[in-house]
């Protein structure tokens, strides 16, 4: 079989490619424009089972070509990261709306199964914790660009479910909650790699806001295993699943833990959100997933293990530093 991974040069995508190569006999086609992903993420692969193509999901013809050879599709390509969304709102919307529709429309031709990567962002600033898949969503105004990502991902879900219902397309949707691990870059506002990079450089760790906001961090290895299992499980088709750990960690606690594990002398500095993202910026205080639907369907959920996540990221960064010396 040939598996297409859009966004396969990105953080989660490259781990999924590794996983598919090691756990199946399938060939893998990566389709990525390298806007936030990097060729380095797949540079370790030494196999003729991977075909890496430079392409943009907004280009419908290129998507049709890539999908034509595929027996299954993981659609992970997206404009991601709060910084990216705020700075490039139009490109981000076009990527996340047109790109997804192009993939679903091309897949519908032969009913090629599709996994769609959605996000806990779709819950917006809801305070109905923990979030269940059928809960109401609470989004801010259209004048605040960060909500455009949530709105686009929610529309992607509507599209995926509509293609399932009207065109019989097998499609499984996962809402990822703060997936973290090696290869993730801090460049677009992701907190864990940013703290680790600051700590290893001996710089202060910059906590945005008062740091009491909490997130549940999910190891990328759990996320990709569950991604693979969801698309393989017919019972998951036409359904949306929360994929996240259930252990909330405050950003202050995360910063302290990173300082402890790296043994750095760095200190913690608090910076108001408005200074970084402008005056109308909004950031939800808490995010926590109800994963009972996932547990019922697959018999497993992501493990909660922040220390393992931090060790894996620090190991990677320390080894990189040693290799480049
Ligand atoms: P990432 O930026 O590393 O991966 C996205 C990939 O898509 C990159 O390789 C990028 O180059 C590629 N891409 C972007 N625009 C493209 C375009 N127009 N055409 C082709 N390729 C394009 O980010 P990630 O964290 O690996 O995210 C993967 C998916 O998971 C995304 O759909 C994202 O919305 C979703 N997600 C991630 C998280 C998380 O915590 N990491 C949380 C929720 C949802």
Short mmCIF file of C-alpha atoms and ligand atoms in Angstrom, two decimals:
data_model
loop_
_atom_site.label_atom_id
_atom_site.label_comp_id
_atom_site.label_asym_id
_atom_site.label_seq_id
_atom_site.Cartn_x
_atom_site.Cartn_y
_atom_site.Cartn_z
CA UNK A 1 0.00 0.00 0.00
CA UNK A 2 0.98 3.63 -0.46
CA UNK A 3 0.21 6.08 2.31
CA UNK A 4 0.12 9.82 1.72
CA UNK A 5 1.13 12.08 4.61
CA UNK A 6 0.45 15.77 3.97
CA UNK A 7 2.60 17.85 6.31
CA UNK A 8 4.94 14.83 6.60
CA UNK A 9 8.04 17.04 6.97
CA UNK A 10 6.55 18.68 10.03
CA UNK A 11 6.81 17.78 13.69
CA UNK A 12 3.94 15.27 14.10
CA UNK A 13 4.04 14.28 10.40
CA UNK A 14 7.68 13.20 10.47
CA UNK A 15 7.08 11.06 13.58
CA UNK A 16 4.08 9.51 11.81
CA UNK A 17 6.26 8.74 8.78
CA UNK A 18 8.81 7.02 11.08
CA UNK A 19 6.01 5.06 12.71
CA UNK A 20 4.45 3.92 9.41
CA UNK A 21 7.84 2.82 8.08
CA UNK A 22 8.66 0.82 11.19
CA UNK A 23 5.21 -0.66 11.91
CA UNK A 24 3.95 -1.45 8.38
CA UNK A 25 5.35 -2.58 5.01
CA UNK A 26 3.71 0.37 3.28
CA UNK A 27 5.39 2.95 1.09
CA UNK A 28 4.98 6.56 2.17
CA UNK A 29 4.54 9.71 0.07
CA UNK A 30 5.21 12.97 1.91
CA UNK A 31 3.55 16.12 0.54
CA UNK A 32 4.77 19.31 2.19
CA UNK A 33 5.69 22.88 1.21
CA UNK A 34 8.27 23.14 4.02
CA UNK A 35 6.68 26.36 5.31
CA UNK A 36 6.96 25.31 8.96
CA UNK A 37 8.33 21.80 8.42
CA UNK A 38 11.92 21.05 7.50
CA UNK A 39 13.82 18.53 5.37
CA UNK A 40 15.96 17.81 8.46
CA UNK A 41 12.98 16.09 10.10
CA UNK A 42 13.21 13.26 7.53
CA UNK A 43 16.97 13.44 6.82
CA UNK A 44 17.63 10.37 8.99
CA UNK A 45 15.60 8.12 6.64
CA UNK A 46 17.65 5.83 4.48
CA UNK A 47 15.03 3.93 2.51
CA UNK A 48 13.49 3.86 -0.97
CA UNK A 49 10.06 3.39 0.67
CA UNK A 50 9.66 7.18 1.05
CA UNK A 51 8.93 9.65 -1.72
CA UNK A 52 9.23 13.24 -0.51
CA UNK A 53 7.35 15.75 -2.68
CA UNK A 54 7.47 19.51 -2.44
CA UNK A 55 3.87 20.69 -2.83
CA UNK A 56 1.24 23.07 -1.53
CA UNK A 57 -2.16 21.73 -0.42
CA UNK A 58 -3.74 24.93 -1.80
CA UNK A 59 -2.76 23.65 -5.29
CA UNK A 60 -5.74 21.42 -6.16
CA UNK A 61 -4.05 19.77 -9.18
CA UNK A 62 -0.94 18.84 -7.20
CA UNK A 63 -3.17 17.38 -4.46
CA UNK A 64 -5.14 15.31 -7.00
CA UNK A 65 -1.83 13.90 -8.34
CA UNK A 66 -0.57 12.99 -4.88
CA UNK A 67 -3.90 11.47 -3.80
CA UNK A 68 -4.23 9.41 -7.01
CA UNK A 69 -1.42 7.05 -5.89
CA UNK A 70 -2.59 6.75 -2.28
CA UNK A 71 -4.48 3.95 -0.49
CA UNK A 72 -4.86 6.04 2.67
CA UNK A 73 -4.20 9.68 3.57
CA UNK A 74 -3.12 11.40 6.76
CA UNK A 75 -3.89 15.10 6.33
CA UNK A 76 -1.64 16.99 8.73
CA UNK A 77 -0.54 19.90 6.53
CA UNK A 78 -1.77 23.13 8.09
CA UNK A 79 -0.74 26.62 9.05
CA UNK A 80 -0.05 26.21 12.77
CA UNK A 81 1.23 28.14 15.77
CA UNK A 82 -0.40 31.23 17.27
CA UNK A 83 2.43 33.47 16.01
CA UNK A 84 2.05 32.24 12.44
CA UNK A 85 -1.75 32.59 12.49
CA UNK A 86 -1.63 36.12 13.89
CA UNK A 87 1.10 37.29 11.49
CA UNK A 88 -0.27 35.60 8.34
CA UNK A 89 -4.04 35.36 8.83
CA UNK A 90 -4.96 35.07 5.13
CA UNK A 91 -2.37 32.47 4.12
CA UNK A 92 -3.26 30.50 7.23
CA UNK A 93 -6.99 30.51 6.46
CA UNK A 94 -6.42 29.53 2.83
CA UNK A 95 -4.13 26.67 3.82
CA UNK A 96 -6.45 25.39 6.51
CA UNK A 97 -9.69 25.74 4.52
CA UNK A 98 -8.86 25.30 0.80
CA UNK A 99 -6.06 22.84 1.55
CA UNK A 100 -8.35 20.53 3.52
CA UNK A 101 -11.16 20.76 0.99
CA UNK A 102 -8.71 19.92 -1.82
CA UNK A 103 -7.57 16.80 0.05
CA UNK A 104 -11.11 15.65 0.90
CA UNK A 105 -12.44 16.30 -2.62
CA UNK A 106 -9.54 14.40 -4.22
CA UNK A 107 -9.91 11.53 -1.73
CA UNK A 108 -13.67 11.29 -2.36
CA UNK A 109 -13.04 10.28 -5.99
CA UNK A 110 -11.99 6.72 -4.96
CA UNK A 111 -13.19 6.90 -1.34
CA UNK A 112 -9.61 6.81 -0.09
CA UNK A 113 -9.67 6.84 3.75
CA UNK A 114 -8.57 10.15 5.31
CA UNK A 115 -7.32 11.03 8.79
CA UNK A 116 -7.85 14.72 9.58
CA UNK A 117 -5.73 16.48 12.21
CA UNK A 118 -7.92 18.94 14.10
CA UNK A 119 -7.19 20.75 17.33
CA UNK A 120 -8.32 21.41 20.90
CA UNK A 121 -8.42 25.02 19.72
CA UNK A 122 -11.93 24.31 18.35
CA UNK A 123 -13.21 24.45 21.97
CA UNK A 124 -12.03 28.07 22.03
CA UNK A 125 -12.45 29.68 25.45
CA UNK A 126 -15.07 27.25 26.72
CA UNK A 127 -14.81 26.64 30.46
CA UNK A 128 -16.85 23.47 30.46
CA UNK A 129 -13.99 21.19 31.63
CA UNK A 130 -13.12 18.54 30.64
CA UNK A 131 -14.05 19.05 26.99
CA UNK A 132 -16.14 16.34 25.33
CA UNK A 133 -16.37 16.03 21.57
CA UNK A 134 -20.06 17.05 21.46
CA UNK A 135 -19.74 20.01 23.82
CA UNK A 136 -20.59 23.53 22.70
CA UNK A 137 -17.68 25.64 21.51
CA UNK A 138 -17.02 29.23 22.60
CA UNK A 139 -15.06 31.35 20.16
CA UNK A 140 -14.04 35.00 20.32
CA UNK A 141 -14.83 37.69 17.74
CA UNK A 142 -13.67 37.65 14.10
CA UNK A 143 -11.63 40.80 14.79
CA UNK A 144 -9.25 38.69 16.91
CA UNK A 145 -7.13 36.75 14.39
CA UNK A 146 -6.20 33.87 16.70
CA UNK A 147 -9.79 32.55 16.54
CA UNK A 148 -9.51 32.10 12.78
CA UNK A 149 -7.46 28.94 13.34
CA UNK A 150 -10.17 27.47 15.58
CA UNK A 151 -12.90 28.46 13.11
CA UNK A 152 -10.97 26.95 10.17
CA UNK A 153 -10.25 23.69 11.99
CA UNK A 154 -13.92 23.44 13.03
CA UNK A 155 -14.96 24.03 9.40
CA UNK A 156 -12.49 21.30 8.37
CA UNK A 157 -14.32 18.97 10.75
CA UNK A 158 -17.71 19.95 9.27
CA UNK A 159 -16.29 19.30 5.82
CA UNK A 160 -14.84 15.92 6.79
CA UNK A 161 -18.11 14.80 8.37
CA UNK A 162 -20.08 16.08 5.37
CA UNK A 163 -17.84 14.16 2.94
CA UNK A 164 -18.37 11.09 5.13
CA UNK A 165 -22.16 11.47 5.20
CA UNK A 166 -22.83 12.66 1.65
CA UNK A 167 -20.00 11.10 -0.35
CA UNK A 168 -19.34 7.99 1.75
CA UNK A 169 -15.74 9.00 2.43
CA UNK A 170 -14.12 7.03 5.30
CA UNK A 171 -12.70 9.78 7.50
CA UNK A 172 -11.50 9.92 11.11
CA UNK A 173 -10.91 13.22 12.91
CA UNK A 174 -8.65 13.80 15.92
CA UNK A 175 -8.53 16.93 18.05
CA UNK A 176 -4.94 17.03 19.28
CA UNK A 177 -4.23 18.64 22.67
CA UNK A 178 -0.73 20.18 22.92
CA UNK A 179 1.30 17.48 21.25
CA UNK A 180 4.97 17.85 22.16
CA UNK A 181 8.24 15.99 21.76
CA UNK A 182 11.54 15.94 19.86
CA UNK A 183 11.71 17.92 16.55
CA UNK A 184 9.10 20.47 17.62
CA UNK A 185 10.30 24.00 17.04
CA UNK A 186 9.67 26.93 19.38
CA UNK A 187 9.74 29.30 16.41
CA UNK A 188 5.94 29.66 16.08
CA UNK A 189 5.08 30.12 19.75
CA UNK A 190 5.12 26.51 21.08
CA UNK A 191 5.86 26.68 24.79
CA UNK A 192 7.74 23.45 25.61
CA UNK A 193 10.51 23.68 22.97
CA UNK A 194 10.84 27.41 23.70
CA UNK A 195 11.42 26.79 27.43
CA UNK A 196 13.86 23.96 26.76
CA UNK A 197 15.84 26.06 24.26
CA UNK A 198 15.93 29.01 26.69
CA UNK A 199 17.01 26.79 29.58
CA UNK A 200 19.79 25.09 27.62
CA UNK A 201 21.06 28.50 26.46
CA UNK A 202 21.07 29.75 30.08
CA UNK A 203 18.49 32.42 29.21
CA UNK A 204 15.47 33.34 31.33
CA UNK A 205 12.30 31.38 30.61
CA UNK A 206 9.62 33.77 29.35
CA UNK A 207 6.19 32.86 30.67
CA UNK A 208 3.39 34.72 28.87
CA UNK A 209 0.67 36.05 31.19
CA UNK A 210 0.69 35.14 34.88
CA UNK A 211 1.54 31.50 34.13
CA UNK A 212 -1.43 30.04 36.01
CA UNK A 213 -2.99 28.90 32.71
CA UNK A 214 -2.87 25.10 32.35
CA UNK A 215 -2.40 22.74 29.41
CA UNK A 216 -2.28 18.93 29.06
CA UNK A 217 0.87 17.89 27.22
CA UNK A 218 0.72 14.82 24.99
CA UNK A 219 3.80 12.87 23.89
CA UNK A 220 4.10 12.79 20.10
CA UNK A 221 4.73 9.03 20.14
CA UNK A 222 1.27 8.48 21.72
CA UNK A 223 -0.30 10.88 19.24
CA UNK A 224 1.07 9.10 16.15
CA UNK A 225 0.23 5.59 17.39
CA UNK A 226 -3.35 6.70 18.09
CA UNK A 227 -3.51 8.50 14.72
CA UNK A 228 -2.58 5.27 12.94
CA UNK A 229 -5.04 3.20 14.99
CA UNK A 230 -7.91 5.63 14.40
CA UNK A 231 -7.65 5.51 10.62
CA UNK A 232 -7.36 1.70 10.70
CA UNK A 233 -10.47 1.35 12.90
CA UNK A 234 -13.60 1.41 10.74
CA UNK A 235 -15.69 2.20 13.81
CA UNK A 236 -13.81 5.51 14.09
CA UNK A 237 -14.86 6.66 10.61
CA UNK A 238 -17.31 9.55 10.60
CA UNK A 239 -16.30 10.35 14.18
CA UNK A 240 -14.32 13.02 16.03
CA UNK A 241 -11.99 12.15 18.94
CA UNK A 242 -10.13 14.10 21.58
CA UNK A 243 -6.49 12.97 21.62
CA UNK A 244 -4.72 14.38 24.64
CA UNK A 245 -3.27 13.59 28.02
CA UNK A 246 -5.52 14.35 30.99
CA UNK A 247 -2.92 15.74 33.39
CA UNK A 248 -3.07 19.56 33.52
CA UNK A 249 0.19 21.42 34.10
CA UNK A 250 0.36 25.16 34.71
CA UNK A 251 2.84 27.08 32.56
CA UNK A 252 4.60 28.25 35.76
CA UNK A 253 5.00 24.60 36.88
CA UNK A 254 6.21 23.65 33.40
CA UNK A 255 8.87 26.38 33.51
CA UNK A 256 10.00 25.26 36.98
CA UNK A 257 10.15 21.63 35.87
CA UNK A 258 12.24 22.53 32.80
CA UNK A 259 14.66 24.49 35.01
CA UNK A 260 14.91 21.54 37.41
CA UNK A 261 15.43 18.88 34.73
CA UNK A 262 18.01 20.89 32.74
CA UNK A 263 19.82 22.05 35.90
CA UNK A 264 20.12 25.57 34.46
CA UNK A 265 20.57 28.81 36.46
CA UNK A 266 17.87 30.44 34.32
CA UNK A 267 15.06 32.31 36.03
CA UNK A 268 11.42 32.83 35.13
CA UNK A 269 10.25 36.15 33.64
CA UNK A 270 6.58 36.98 33.09
CA UNK A 271 5.63 38.88 29.94
CA UNK A 272 2.07 40.20 29.27
CA UNK A 273 0.38 38.52 26.28
CA UNK A 274 -0.38 41.93 24.75
CA UNK A 275 3.34 42.67 24.49
CA UNK A 276 3.85 39.61 22.35
CA UNK A 277 0.64 39.27 20.34
CA UNK A 278 -0.99 42.74 20.46
CA UNK A 279 -3.72 44.28 22.59
CA UNK A 280 -6.76 42.23 21.49
CA UNK A 281 -5.10 38.90 22.09
CA UNK A 282 -7.04 36.29 24.06
CA UNK A 283 -5.66 33.10 25.58
CA UNK A 284 -7.88 30.42 27.17
CA UNK A 285 -7.00 29.75 30.81
CA UNK A 286 -7.37 25.99 30.78
CA UNK A 287 -7.71 23.09 28.36
CA UNK A 288 -8.50 19.55 29.43
CA UNK A 289 -9.74 16.64 27.34
CA UNK A 290 -12.39 14.08 28.15
CA UNK A 291 -10.91 11.02 26.43
CA UNK A 292 -13.62 8.51 27.30
CA UNK A 293 -14.73 8.23 23.66
CA UNK A 294 -11.19 7.39 22.57
CA UNK A 295 -10.80 4.87 25.41
CA UNK A 296 -14.08 3.19 24.48
CA UNK A 297 -13.16 3.02 20.78
CA UNK A 298 -9.46 2.06 20.86
CA UNK A 299 -9.09 0.76 24.41
CA UNK A 300 -6.27 3.24 25.03
CA UNK A 301 -5.58 6.93 25.62
CA UNK A 302 -2.36 8.98 25.73
CA UNK A 303 -0.31 8.49 28.87
CA UNK A 304 0.31 11.51 31.09
CA UNK A 305 4.03 11.79 31.46
CA UNK A 306 5.54 15.24 31.36
CA UNK A 307 8.92 14.06 32.67
CA UNK A 308 9.34 11.57 29.82
CA UNK A 309 8.42 14.30 27.32
CA UNK A 310 10.96 16.71 28.79
CA UNK A 311 13.72 14.10 28.94
CA UNK A 312 13.16 13.12 25.30
CA UNK A 313 13.26 16.75 24.11
CA UNK A 314 16.29 17.64 26.23
CA UNK A 315 18.11 14.50 25.06
CA UNK A 316 17.50 15.46 21.44
CA UNK A 317 18.65 19.07 21.90
CA UNK A 318 21.74 18.05 23.87
CA UNK A 319 22.74 15.45 21.25
CA UNK A 320 22.25 17.99 18.46
CA UNK A 321 24.57 20.41 20.28
CA UNK A 322 27.22 17.70 20.72
CA UNK A 323 27.01 16.64 17.03
CA UNK A 324 27.36 20.22 15.74
CA UNK A 325 30.39 21.02 17.94
P1 LIG B 1 4.09 21.49 11.84
O1 LIG B 1 4.13 22.93 11.49
O2 LIG B 1 5.37 20.88 12.26
O3 LIG B 1 3.44 20.64 10.67
C1 LIG B 1 2.63 21.19 9.66
C2 LIG B 1 3.27 20.81 8.33
O4 LIG B 1 2.42 21.26 7.27
C3 LIG B 1 4.64 21.46 8.13
O5 LIG B 1 5.58 20.50 7.71
C4 LIG B 1 4.38 22.50 7.03
O6 LIG B 1 5.53 22.75 6.24
C5 LIG B 1 3.25 21.84 6.28
N1 LIG B 1 2.43 22.81 5.54
C6 LIG B 1 1.97 24.01 5.97
N2 LIG B 1 1.28 24.62 5.00
C7 LIG B 1 1.31 23.80 3.92
C8 LIG B 1 0.79 23.87 2.62
N3 LIG B 1 0.08 24.94 2.21
N4 LIG B 1 1.00 22.83 1.77
C9 LIG B 1 1.72 21.75 2.17
N5 LIG B 1 2.25 21.62 3.39
C10 LIG B 1 2.05 22.64 4.26
O7 LIG B 1 3.00 21.32 13.01
P2 LIG B 1 2.49 20.02 13.77
O8 LIG B 1 2.45 20.38 15.20
O9 LIG B 1 3.25 18.82 13.34
O10 LIG B 1 0.99 19.93 13.26
C11 LIG B 1 0.50 18.87 12.44
C12 LIG B 1 -1.01 18.91 12.42
O11 LIG B 1 -1.52 18.68 13.73
C13 LIG B 1 -1.61 20.23 11.96
O12 LIG B 1 -2.75 19.98 11.18
C14 LIG B 1 -2.00 20.92 13.25
O13 LIG B 1 -3.07 21.83 13.06
C15 LIG B 1 -2.41 19.74 14.08
N6 LIG B 1 -2.30 20.00 15.53
C16 LIG B 1 -1.11 20.02 16.16
C17 LIG B 1 -1.06 20.26 17.54
C18 LIG B 1 0.22 20.27 18.31
O14 LIG B 1 0.14 20.41 19.52
N7 LIG B 1 1.38 20.08 17.73
C19 LIG B 1 -2.24 20.51 18.25
C20 LIG B 1 -3.43 20.52 17.56
C21 LIG B 1 -3.46 20.24 16.21
#
